[in-house]
Short mmCIF file of C-alpha atoms in Angstrom, two decimals:
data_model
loop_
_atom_site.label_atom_id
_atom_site.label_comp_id
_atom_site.label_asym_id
_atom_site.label_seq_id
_atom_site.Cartn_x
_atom_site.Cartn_y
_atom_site.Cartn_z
CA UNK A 1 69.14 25.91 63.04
CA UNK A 2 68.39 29.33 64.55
CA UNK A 3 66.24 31.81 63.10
CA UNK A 4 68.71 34.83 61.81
CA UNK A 5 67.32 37.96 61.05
CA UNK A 6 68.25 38.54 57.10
CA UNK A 7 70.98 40.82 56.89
CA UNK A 8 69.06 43.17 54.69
CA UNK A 9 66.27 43.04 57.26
CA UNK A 10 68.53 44.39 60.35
CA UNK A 11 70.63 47.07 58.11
CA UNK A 12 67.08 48.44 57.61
CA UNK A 13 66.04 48.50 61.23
CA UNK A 14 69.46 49.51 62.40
CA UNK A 15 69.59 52.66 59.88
CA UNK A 16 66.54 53.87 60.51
CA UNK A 17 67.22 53.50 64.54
CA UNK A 18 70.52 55.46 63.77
CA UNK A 19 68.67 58.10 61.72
CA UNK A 20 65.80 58.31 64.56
CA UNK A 21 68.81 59.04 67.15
CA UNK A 22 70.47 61.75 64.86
CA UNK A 23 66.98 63.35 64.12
CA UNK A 24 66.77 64.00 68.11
CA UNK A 25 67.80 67.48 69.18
CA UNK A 26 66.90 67.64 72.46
CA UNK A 27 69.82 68.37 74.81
CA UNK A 28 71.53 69.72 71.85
CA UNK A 29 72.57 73.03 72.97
CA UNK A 30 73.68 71.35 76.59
CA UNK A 31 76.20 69.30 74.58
CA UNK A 32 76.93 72.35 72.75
CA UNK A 33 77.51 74.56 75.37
CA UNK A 34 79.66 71.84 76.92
CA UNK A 35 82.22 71.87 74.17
CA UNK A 36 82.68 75.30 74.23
CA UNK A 37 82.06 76.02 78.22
CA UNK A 38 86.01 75.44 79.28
CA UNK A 39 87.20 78.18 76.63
CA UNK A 40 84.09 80.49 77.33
CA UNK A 41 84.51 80.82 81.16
CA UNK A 42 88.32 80.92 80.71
CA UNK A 43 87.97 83.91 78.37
CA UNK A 44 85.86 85.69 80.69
CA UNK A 45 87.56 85.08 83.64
CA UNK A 46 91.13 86.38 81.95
CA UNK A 47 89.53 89.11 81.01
CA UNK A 48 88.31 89.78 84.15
CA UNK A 49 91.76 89.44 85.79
CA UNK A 50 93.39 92.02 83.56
CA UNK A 51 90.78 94.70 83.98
CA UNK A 52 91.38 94.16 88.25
CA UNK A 53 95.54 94.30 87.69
CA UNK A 54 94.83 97.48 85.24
CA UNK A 55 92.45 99.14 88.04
CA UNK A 56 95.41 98.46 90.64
CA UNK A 57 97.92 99.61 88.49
CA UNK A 58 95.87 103.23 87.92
CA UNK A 59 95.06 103.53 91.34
CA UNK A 60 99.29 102.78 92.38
CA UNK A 61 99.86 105.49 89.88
CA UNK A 62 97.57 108.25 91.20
CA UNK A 63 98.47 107.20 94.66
CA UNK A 64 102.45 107.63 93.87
CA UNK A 65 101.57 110.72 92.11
CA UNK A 66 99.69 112.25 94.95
CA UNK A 67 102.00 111.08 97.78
CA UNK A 68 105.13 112.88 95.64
CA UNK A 69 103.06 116.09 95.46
CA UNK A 70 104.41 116.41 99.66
CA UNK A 71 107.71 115.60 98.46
CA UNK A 72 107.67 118.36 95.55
CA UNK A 73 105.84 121.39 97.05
CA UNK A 74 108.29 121.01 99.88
CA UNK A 75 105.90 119.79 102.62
CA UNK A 76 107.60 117.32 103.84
CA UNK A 77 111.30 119.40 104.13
CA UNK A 78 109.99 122.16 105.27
CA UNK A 79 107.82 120.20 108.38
CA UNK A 80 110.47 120.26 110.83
CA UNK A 81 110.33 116.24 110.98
CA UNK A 82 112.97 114.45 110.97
CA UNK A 83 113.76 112.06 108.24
CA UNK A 84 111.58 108.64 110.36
CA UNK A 85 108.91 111.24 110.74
CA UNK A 86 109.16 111.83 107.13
CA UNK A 87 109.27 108.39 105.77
CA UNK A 88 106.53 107.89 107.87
CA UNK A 89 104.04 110.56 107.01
CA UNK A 90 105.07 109.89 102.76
CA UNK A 91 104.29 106.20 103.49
CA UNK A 92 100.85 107.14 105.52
CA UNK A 93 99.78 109.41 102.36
CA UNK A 94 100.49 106.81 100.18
CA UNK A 95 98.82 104.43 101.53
CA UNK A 96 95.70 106.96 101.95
CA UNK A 97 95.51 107.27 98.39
CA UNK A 98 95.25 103.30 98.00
CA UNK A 99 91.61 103.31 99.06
CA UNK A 100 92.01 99.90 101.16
CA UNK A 101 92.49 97.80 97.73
CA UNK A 102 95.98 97.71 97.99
CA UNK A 103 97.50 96.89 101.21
CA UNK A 104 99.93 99.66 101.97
CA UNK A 105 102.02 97.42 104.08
CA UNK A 106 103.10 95.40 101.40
CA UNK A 107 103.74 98.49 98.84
CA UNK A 108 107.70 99.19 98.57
CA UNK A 109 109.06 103.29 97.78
CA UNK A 110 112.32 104.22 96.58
CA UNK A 111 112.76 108.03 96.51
CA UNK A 112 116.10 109.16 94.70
CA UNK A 113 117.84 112.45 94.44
CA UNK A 114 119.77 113.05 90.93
CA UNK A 115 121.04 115.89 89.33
CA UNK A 116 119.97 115.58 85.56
CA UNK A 117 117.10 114.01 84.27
CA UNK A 118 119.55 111.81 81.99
CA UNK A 119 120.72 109.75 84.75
CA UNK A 120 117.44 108.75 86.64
CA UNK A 121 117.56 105.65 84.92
CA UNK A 122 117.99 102.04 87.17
CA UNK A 123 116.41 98.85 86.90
CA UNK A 124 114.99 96.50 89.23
CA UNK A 125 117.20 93.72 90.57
CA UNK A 126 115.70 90.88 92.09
CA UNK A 127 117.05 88.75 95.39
CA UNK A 128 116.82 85.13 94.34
CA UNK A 129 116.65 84.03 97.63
CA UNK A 130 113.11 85.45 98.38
CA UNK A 131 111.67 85.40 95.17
CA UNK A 132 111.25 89.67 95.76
CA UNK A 133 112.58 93.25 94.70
CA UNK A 134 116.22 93.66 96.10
CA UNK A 135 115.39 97.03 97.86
CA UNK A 136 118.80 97.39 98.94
CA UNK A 137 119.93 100.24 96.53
CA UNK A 138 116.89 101.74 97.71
CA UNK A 139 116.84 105.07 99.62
CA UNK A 140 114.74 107.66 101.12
CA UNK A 141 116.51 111.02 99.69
CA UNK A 142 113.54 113.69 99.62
CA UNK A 143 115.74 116.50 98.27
CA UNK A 144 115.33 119.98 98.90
CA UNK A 145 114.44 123.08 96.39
CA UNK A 146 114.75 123.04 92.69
CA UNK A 147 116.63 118.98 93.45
CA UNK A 148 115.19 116.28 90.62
CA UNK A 149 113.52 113.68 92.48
CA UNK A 150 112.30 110.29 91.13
CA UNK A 151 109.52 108.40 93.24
CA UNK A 152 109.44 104.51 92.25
CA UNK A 153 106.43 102.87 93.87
CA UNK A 154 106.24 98.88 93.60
CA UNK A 155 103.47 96.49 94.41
CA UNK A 156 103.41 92.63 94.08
CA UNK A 157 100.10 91.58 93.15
CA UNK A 158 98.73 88.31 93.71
CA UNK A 159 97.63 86.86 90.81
CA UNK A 160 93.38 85.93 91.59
CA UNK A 161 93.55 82.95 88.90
CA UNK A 162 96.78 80.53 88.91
CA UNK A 163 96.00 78.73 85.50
CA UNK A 164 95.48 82.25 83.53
CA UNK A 165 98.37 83.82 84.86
CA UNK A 166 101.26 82.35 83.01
CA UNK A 167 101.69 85.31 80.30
CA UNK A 168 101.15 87.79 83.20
CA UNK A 169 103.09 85.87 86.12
CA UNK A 170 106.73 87.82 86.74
CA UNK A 171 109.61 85.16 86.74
CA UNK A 172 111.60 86.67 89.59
CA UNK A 173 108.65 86.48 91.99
CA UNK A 174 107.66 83.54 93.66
CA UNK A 175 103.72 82.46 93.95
CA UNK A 176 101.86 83.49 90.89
CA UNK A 177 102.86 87.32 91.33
CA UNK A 178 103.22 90.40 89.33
CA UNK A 179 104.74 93.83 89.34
CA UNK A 180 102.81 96.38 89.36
CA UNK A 181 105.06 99.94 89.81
CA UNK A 182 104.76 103.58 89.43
CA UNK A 183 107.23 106.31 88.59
CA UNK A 184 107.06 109.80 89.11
CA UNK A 185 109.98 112.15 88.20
CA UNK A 186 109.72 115.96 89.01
CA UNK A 187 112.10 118.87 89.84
CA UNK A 188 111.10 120.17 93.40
CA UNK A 189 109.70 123.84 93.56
CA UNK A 190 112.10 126.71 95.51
CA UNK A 191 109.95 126.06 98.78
CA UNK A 192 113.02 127.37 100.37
CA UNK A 193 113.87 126.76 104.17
CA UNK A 194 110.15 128.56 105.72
#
């Protein structure tokens, strides 16, 4: 017959093995940090991706807003250009004001003449077949004196981190984008014709 260890005998040895190994901290806080490393860096980095697309979207607002102050003081009308030569020189100071972090050749305009404020109003529509903004109702319509103009200024940003980006991600665009867009609506001064 084989020598057996009495069961008492090896409960003893294997408790106090088991409470040797759960008395042992080091690499605690590695395993620690491990179980909460995933949510940590995800928080961080989300947060970091909303404070870029707010930064973009402030700088596309103060960029529409100082490109429509041509449009307004009458700068543009009054330039003898003709209406190339002013598309061209609005989309130039636009894309000025962008500072290179925006890439002004991918920024859309829409610049609308109305007569009340009431009926600025219009929505985006989106062409399915290129996942973009349907820019044709769009139109280049500076106005002249004392006209209400409304300057709509679009971007599609490219989203920096895929996995974070569902809540964020626009439906009607393809590729992990979203919309970033300015308004500005203004009556033009009396610049008149000189």
């Amino acid at each position: 017959m084989r020598n057996l260890p009495i069961p008492g005998v090896f409960a003893t040895r294997w408790h106090k093995s088991f409470q040797a190994y759960c008395a042992d901290k080091r690499g605690l806080a590695a395993v620690e940090f491990a179980m909460i490393a995933m949510p940590f860096f995800l928080m961080i980095f989300g947060t970091i991706e909303l404070a870029v697309i707010f930064i973009m979207q402030a700088i596309l607002d103060n960029a529409a807003a100082e490109a429509s102050r041509q449009i307004r003081t009458g700068q543009l009308q009054t330039a003898g250009l003709s209406q190339a030569n002013m598309e061209t020189r609005f989309k130039d100071s636009l894309g000025d004001e962008l500072f290179g972090l925006l890439d002004p050749n991918k920024v859309i305009y829409d610049v609308q003449t109305f007569t009340t404020f009431g009926n600025t109003g219009g929505g985006i529509t989106y062409d399915t077949s290129t996942d973009s903004i349907d820019q044709s109702g769009f139109g280049y319509n500076f106005g002249g004196q004392n006209d209400i103009v409304v300057v709509r200024v679009f971007y599609e940003w490219d989203l920096i981190i895929p996995v974070l980006s569902a809540p964020l991600k626009n439906p009607n665009l393809s590729d992990n984008k979203t919309l970033l867009q300015a308004t500005v609506a203004f009556r033009n001064e009396p610049f008149g014709n000189s």
